[in-house]
Amino acid sequence: GINNFSVYPNPFSETTTLRITDSRITNYELTIYNVFGQEVYNEIIRNSPFVISRGNLLQGVYFCKVTGENFSKAKKLVILK
């Protein structure tokens, strides 16, 4: 399974980088939720590191979830102005 994933910088304004420290992962799903639990971003990722752009996301707190075959982990994301 996944040992760890990091998102840096966090908080961020324009982009942040997602890194997964498990070289065996080939496909995983990245989902970002707002504080109300609504999905605001979803993508299948095939490589790490992966750059996340804020796109049309507003300033605030989000939750970034990475899901693979046998794991699921989440981290808080903070988007600045």
Short mmCIF file of N, CA, C and O in Angstrom, two decimals:
data_model
loop_
_atom_site.label_atom_id
_atom_site.label_comp_id
_atom_site.label_asym_id
_atom_site.label_seq_id
_atom_site.Cartn_x
_atom_site.Cartn_y
_atom_site.Cartn_z
N GLY A 1 0.82 -1.20 0.00
CA GLY A 1 0.00 0.00 0.00
C GLY A 1 0.85 1.25 0.00
O GLY A 1 2.05 1.18 -0.21
N ILE A 2 0.22 2.34 0.26
CA ILE A 2 0.92 3.62 0.22
C ILE A 2 1.52 3.90 1.59
O ILE A 2 0.90 3.66 2.61
N ASN A 3 2.76 4.36 1.60
CA ASN A 3 3.40 4.71 2.86
C ASN A 3 3.03 6.13 3.24
O ASN A 3 2.64 6.41 4.35
N ASN A 4 3.18 7.02 2.27
CA ASN A 4 2.95 8.42 2.59
C ASN A 4 2.75 9.19 1.31
O ASN A 4 3.25 8.80 0.27
N PHE A 5 2.02 10.26 1.43
CA PHE A 5 2.02 11.22 0.34
C PHE A 5 2.10 12.60 0.95
O PHE A 5 1.69 12.83 2.07
N SER A 6 2.72 13.51 0.20
CA SER A 6 2.91 14.86 0.70
C SER A 6 2.39 15.84 -0.33
O SER A 6 2.36 15.55 -1.52
N VAL A 7 1.96 16.98 0.16
CA VAL A 7 1.53 18.07 -0.69
C VAL A 7 2.30 19.30 -0.22
O VAL A 7 2.18 19.71 0.93
N TYR A 8 3.12 19.84 -1.11
CA TYR A 8 3.96 20.97 -0.72
C TYR A 8 4.12 21.91 -1.91
O TYR A 8 4.34 21.43 -3.02
N PRO A 9 4.02 23.21 -1.76
CA PRO A 9 3.70 23.90 -0.49
C PRO A 9 2.23 23.79 -0.12
O PRO A 9 1.38 23.57 -0.98
N ASN A 10 1.95 23.94 1.14
CA ASN A 10 0.58 23.90 1.65
C ASN A 10 0.57 24.69 2.95
O ASN A 10 1.20 24.26 3.90
N PRO A 11 -0.08 25.84 3.01
CA PRO A 11 -1.00 26.46 2.05
C PRO A 11 -0.32 26.91 0.76
O PRO A 11 0.90 27.08 0.73
N PHE A 12 -1.13 27.08 -0.31
CA PHE A 12 -0.59 27.52 -1.58
C PHE A 12 -1.55 28.49 -2.25
O PHE A 12 -2.71 28.58 -1.87
N SER A 13 -1.01 29.21 -3.25
CA SER A 13 -1.84 30.19 -3.96
C SER A 13 -2.23 29.71 -5.35
O SER A 13 -3.40 29.72 -5.71
N GLU A 14 -1.23 29.28 -6.14
CA GLU A 14 -1.52 28.90 -7.53
C GLU A 14 -1.39 27.40 -7.78
O GLU A 14 -2.29 26.78 -8.32
N THR A 15 -0.24 26.83 -7.41
CA THR A 15 -0.02 25.40 -7.63
C THR A 15 0.64 24.79 -6.41
O THR A 15 1.31 25.47 -5.63
N THR A 16 0.47 23.48 -6.27
CA THR A 16 1.15 22.72 -5.24
C THR A 16 1.53 21.38 -5.84
O THR A 16 0.98 20.97 -6.87
N THR A 17 2.49 20.68 -5.24
CA THR A 17 2.97 19.43 -5.82
C THR A 17 2.65 18.26 -4.89
O THR A 17 2.99 18.28 -3.71
N LEU A 18 2.00 17.25 -5.47
CA LEU A 18 1.65 16.02 -4.75
C LEU A 18 2.74 14.99 -5.03
O LEU A 18 3.07 14.73 -6.19
N ARG A 19 3.31 14.43 -3.95
CA ARG A 19 4.33 13.39 -4.11
C ARG A 19 3.90 12.15 -3.35
O ARG A 19 3.46 12.24 -2.21
N ILE A 20 4.09 11.01 -3.99
CA ILE A 20 3.78 9.73 -3.35
C ILE A 20 5.07 8.95 -3.21
O ILE A 20 5.84 8.85 -4.16
N THR A 21 5.32 8.44 -2.00
CA THR A 21 6.60 7.77 -1.75
C THR A 21 6.49 6.26 -1.89
O THR A 21 7.12 5.52 -1.17
N ASP A 22 5.67 5.81 -2.81
CA ASP A 22 5.55 4.37 -3.06
C ASP A 22 5.74 4.15 -4.56
O ASP A 22 4.86 4.47 -5.36
N SER A 23 6.89 3.63 -4.93
CA SER A 23 7.24 3.51 -6.35
C SER A 23 6.39 2.45 -7.06
O SER A 23 6.37 2.41 -8.29
N ARG A 24 5.71 1.59 -6.33
CA ARG A 24 4.91 0.54 -6.96
C ARG A 24 3.58 1.06 -7.49
O ARG A 24 2.92 0.38 -8.26
N ILE A 25 3.19 2.26 -7.05
CA ILE A 25 1.90 2.79 -7.48
C ILE A 25 1.98 3.22 -8.94
O ILE A 25 2.85 4.00 -9.32
N THR A 26 1.08 2.73 -9.75
CA THR A 26 1.05 3.15 -11.15
C THR A 26 -0.18 4.00 -11.44
O THR A 26 -0.10 4.95 -12.19
N ASN A 27 -1.30 3.64 -10.88
CA ASN A 27 -2.53 4.41 -11.06
C ASN A 27 -3.15 4.70 -9.72
O ASN A 27 -3.34 3.80 -8.92
N TYR A 28 -3.47 5.94 -9.49
CA TYR A 28 -4.22 6.27 -8.29
C TYR A 28 -5.14 7.42 -8.59
O TYR A 28 -4.98 8.12 -9.59
N GLU A 29 -6.14 7.58 -7.74
CA GLU A 29 -7.15 8.59 -7.96
C GLU A 29 -6.96 9.72 -6.97
O GLU A 29 -6.81 9.49 -5.78
N LEU A 30 -6.96 10.94 -7.49
CA LEU A 30 -6.87 12.13 -6.66
C LEU A 30 -8.24 12.79 -6.65
O LEU A 30 -8.79 13.09 -7.71
N THR A 31 -8.79 12.99 -5.46
CA THR A 31 -10.08 13.67 -5.33
C THR A 31 -9.91 14.80 -4.32
O THR A 31 -9.31 14.60 -3.28
N ILE A 32 -10.45 15.96 -4.65
CA ILE A 32 -10.42 17.09 -3.73
C ILE A 32 -11.86 17.44 -3.36
O ILE A 32 -12.72 17.54 -4.24
N TYR A 33 -12.10 17.57 -2.06
CA TYR A 33 -13.42 17.89 -1.53
C TYR A 33 -13.38 19.24 -0.85
O TYR A 33 -12.36 19.60 -0.25
N ASN A 34 -14.49 19.96 -0.86
CA ASN A 34 -14.57 21.19 -0.07
C ASN A 34 -15.00 20.84 1.35
O ASN A 34 -15.21 19.66 1.67
N VAL A 35 -15.14 21.83 2.21
CA VAL A 35 -15.46 21.57 3.62
C VAL A 35 -16.86 20.99 3.80
O VAL A 35 -17.18 20.47 4.86
N PHE A 36 -17.69 21.07 2.76
CA PHE A 36 -19.04 20.50 2.84
C PHE A 36 -19.06 19.06 2.33
O PHE A 36 -20.12 18.44 2.25
N GLY A 37 -17.90 18.53 1.97
CA GLY A 37 -17.82 17.15 1.50
C GLY A 37 -18.19 17.00 0.04
O GLY A 37 -18.35 15.88 -0.45
N GLN A 38 -18.32 18.11 -0.67
CA GLN A 38 -18.64 18.05 -2.10
C GLN A 38 -17.35 17.90 -2.90
O GLN A 38 -16.37 18.59 -2.65
N GLU A 39 -17.38 16.99 -3.88
CA GLU A 39 -16.22 16.77 -4.72
C GLU A 39 -16.05 17.95 -5.68
O GLU A 39 -16.98 18.32 -6.37
N VAL A 40 -14.85 18.54 -5.68
CA VAL A 40 -14.62 19.70 -6.55
C VAL A 40 -13.55 19.42 -7.60
O VAL A 40 -13.36 20.22 -8.52
N TYR A 41 -12.85 18.30 -7.48
CA TYR A 41 -11.79 17.96 -8.44
C TYR A 41 -11.56 16.47 -8.38
O TYR A 41 -11.58 15.87 -7.31
N ASN A 42 -11.35 15.85 -9.55
CA ASN A 42 -11.08 14.42 -9.58
C ASN A 42 -10.22 14.11 -10.79
O ASN A 42 -10.50 14.59 -11.89
N GLU A 43 -9.19 13.32 -10.57
CA GLU A 43 -8.32 12.95 -11.69
C GLU A 43 -7.62 11.64 -11.39
O GLU A 43 -7.29 11.35 -10.25
N ILE A 44 -7.41 10.84 -12.43
CA ILE A 44 -6.60 9.63 -12.30
C ILE A 44 -5.16 10.03 -12.58
O ILE A 44 -4.86 10.63 -13.61
N ILE A 45 -4.27 9.73 -11.63
CA ILE A 45 -2.87 10.13 -11.71
C ILE A 45 -2.03 8.90 -12.03
O ILE A 45 -2.23 7.85 -11.44
N ARG A 46 -1.09 9.06 -12.94
CA ARG A 46 -0.23 7.93 -13.31
C ARG A 46 1.24 8.19 -12.99
O ARG A 46 2.08 7.35 -13.27
N ASN A 47 1.55 9.37 -12.45
CA ASN A 47 2.95 9.63 -12.13
C ASN A 47 3.06 10.55 -10.93
O ASN A 47 2.17 11.35 -10.68
N SER A 48 4.15 10.40 -10.20
CA SER A 48 4.44 11.24 -9.05
C SER A 48 5.84 11.78 -9.25
O SER A 48 6.72 11.02 -9.66
N PRO A 49 6.13 13.05 -9.01
CA PRO A 49 5.22 14.06 -8.49
C PRO A 49 4.20 14.55 -9.52
O PRO A 49 4.43 14.43 -10.73
N PHE A 50 3.09 15.09 -9.01
CA PHE A 50 2.02 15.60 -9.84
C PHE A 50 1.69 17.01 -9.38
O PHE A 50 1.53 17.23 -8.18
N VAL A 51 1.62 17.95 -10.32
CA VAL A 51 1.32 19.34 -9.95
C VAL A 51 -0.18 19.57 -9.96
O VAL A 51 -0.86 19.28 -10.94
N ILE A 52 -0.70 20.06 -8.85
CA ILE A 52 -2.12 20.40 -8.72
C ILE A 52 -2.25 21.91 -8.91
O ILE A 52 -1.60 22.68 -8.19
N SER A 53 -3.05 22.31 -9.88
CA SER A 53 -3.33 23.74 -10.07
C SER A 53 -4.66 24.04 -9.41
O SER A 53 -5.59 23.24 -9.47
N ARG A 54 -4.76 25.22 -8.81
CA ARG A 54 -6.01 25.55 -8.11
C ARG A 54 -7.17 25.71 -9.07
O ARG A 54 -8.32 25.56 -8.68
N GLY A 55 -6.88 26.04 -10.33
CA GLY A 55 -7.95 26.18 -11.31
C GLY A 55 -8.95 27.22 -10.85
O GLY A 55 -8.58 28.34 -10.52
N ASN A 56 -10.21 26.84 -10.77
CA ASN A 56 -11.25 27.79 -10.35
C ASN A 56 -11.62 27.63 -8.88
O ASN A 56 -12.66 28.11 -8.46
N LEU A 57 -10.79 26.93 -8.11
CA LEU A 57 -11.09 26.75 -6.68
C LEU A 57 -10.88 28.07 -5.94
O LEU A 57 -9.90 28.76 -6.16
N LEU A 58 -11.81 28.38 -5.07
CA LEU A 58 -11.73 29.61 -4.29
C LEU A 58 -10.79 29.43 -3.10
O LEU A 58 -10.45 28.31 -2.72
N GLN A 59 -10.45 30.53 -2.49
CA GLN A 59 -9.65 30.52 -1.27
C GLN A 59 -10.40 29.72 -0.21
O GLN A 59 -11.62 29.80 -0.11
N GLY A 60 -9.68 28.92 0.57
CA GLY A 60 -10.33 28.19 1.65
C GLY A 60 -9.68 26.86 1.95
O GLY A 60 -8.59 26.57 1.49
N VAL A 61 -10.38 26.05 2.73
CA VAL A 61 -9.89 24.75 3.17
C VAL A 61 -10.53 23.65 2.34
O VAL A 61 -11.74 23.67 2.11
N TYR A 62 -9.70 22.70 1.92
CA TYR A 62 -10.16 21.56 1.13
C TYR A 62 -9.54 20.30 1.70
O TYR A 62 -8.62 20.37 2.51
N PHE A 63 -10.01 19.16 1.25
CA PHE A 63 -9.42 17.89 1.63
C PHE A 63 -9.04 17.14 0.37
O PHE A 63 -9.83 17.02 -0.55
N CYS A 64 -7.79 16.70 0.36
CA CYS A 64 -7.20 16.05 -0.81
C CYS A 64 -7.09 14.57 -0.47
O CYS A 64 -6.43 14.20 0.49
N LYS A 65 -7.77 13.72 -1.24
CA LYS A 65 -7.75 12.28 -0.96
C LYS A 65 -7.08 11.53 -2.09
O LYS A 65 -7.38 11.77 -3.26
N VAL A 66 -6.17 10.64 -1.75
CA VAL A 66 -5.50 9.78 -2.72
C VAL A 66 -5.97 8.36 -2.46
O VAL A 66 -5.90 7.87 -1.35
N THR A 67 -6.47 7.72 -3.51
CA THR A 67 -7.02 6.37 -3.39
C THR A 67 -6.34 5.45 -4.40
O THR A 67 -6.20 5.81 -5.56
N GLY A 68 -5.94 4.27 -3.92
CA GLY A 68 -5.34 3.28 -4.80
C GLY A 68 -6.01 1.94 -4.56
O GLY A 68 -7.06 1.88 -3.95
N GLU A 69 -5.35 0.87 -5.01
CA GLU A 69 -5.96 -0.45 -4.92
C GLU A 69 -6.29 -0.84 -3.47
O GLU A 69 -7.36 -1.31 -3.19
N ASN A 70 -5.34 -0.64 -2.58
CA ASN A 70 -5.53 -1.10 -1.20
C ASN A 70 -5.37 0.00 -0.16
O ASN A 70 -5.03 -0.28 0.98
N PHE A 71 -5.55 1.23 -0.56
CA PHE A 71 -5.34 2.31 0.40
C PHE A 71 -6.19 3.52 0.06
O PHE A 71 -6.68 3.66 -1.04
N SER A 72 -6.34 4.36 1.05
CA SER A 72 -6.99 5.64 0.86
C SER A 72 -6.49 6.56 1.97
O SER A 72 -6.59 6.20 3.14
N LYS A 73 -5.91 7.69 1.60
CA LYS A 73 -5.42 8.63 2.60
C LYS A 73 -5.84 10.03 2.21
O LYS A 73 -5.94 10.35 1.03
N ALA A 74 -6.03 10.86 3.22
CA ALA A 74 -6.47 12.23 2.96
C ALA A 74 -5.60 13.22 3.72
O ALA A 74 -5.04 12.90 4.76
N LYS A 75 -5.49 14.41 3.17
CA LYS A 75 -4.78 15.51 3.83
C LYS A 75 -5.57 16.79 3.63
O LYS A 75 -6.30 16.94 2.66
N LYS A 76 -5.39 17.71 4.56
CA LYS A 76 -6.03 19.02 4.43
C LYS A 76 -5.21 19.89 3.48
O LYS A 76 -3.98 19.87 3.52
N LEU A 77 -5.90 20.60 2.62
CA LEU A 77 -5.27 21.54 1.70
C LEU A 77 -5.80 22.93 2.02
O LEU A 77 -7.00 23.08 2.24
N VAL A 78 -4.93 23.91 2.02
CA VAL A 78 -5.38 25.28 2.25
C VAL A 78 -4.97 26.13 1.05
O VAL A 78 -3.79 26.17 0.69
N ILE A 79 -5.96 26.77 0.43
CA ILE A 79 -5.70 27.64 -0.71
C ILE A 79 -5.81 29.10 -0.25
O ILE A 79 -6.81 29.50 0.35
N LEU A 80 -4.76 29.85 -0.53
CA LEU A 80 -4.71 31.26 -0.16
C LEU A 80 -5.30 32.10 -1.28
O LEU A 80 -5.65 31.59 -2.33
N LYS A 81 -5.35 33.39 -1.07
CA LYS A 81 -5.86 34.31 -2.10
C LYS A 81 -5.09 34.16 -3.39
O LYS A 81 -3.89 34.02 -3.37
#
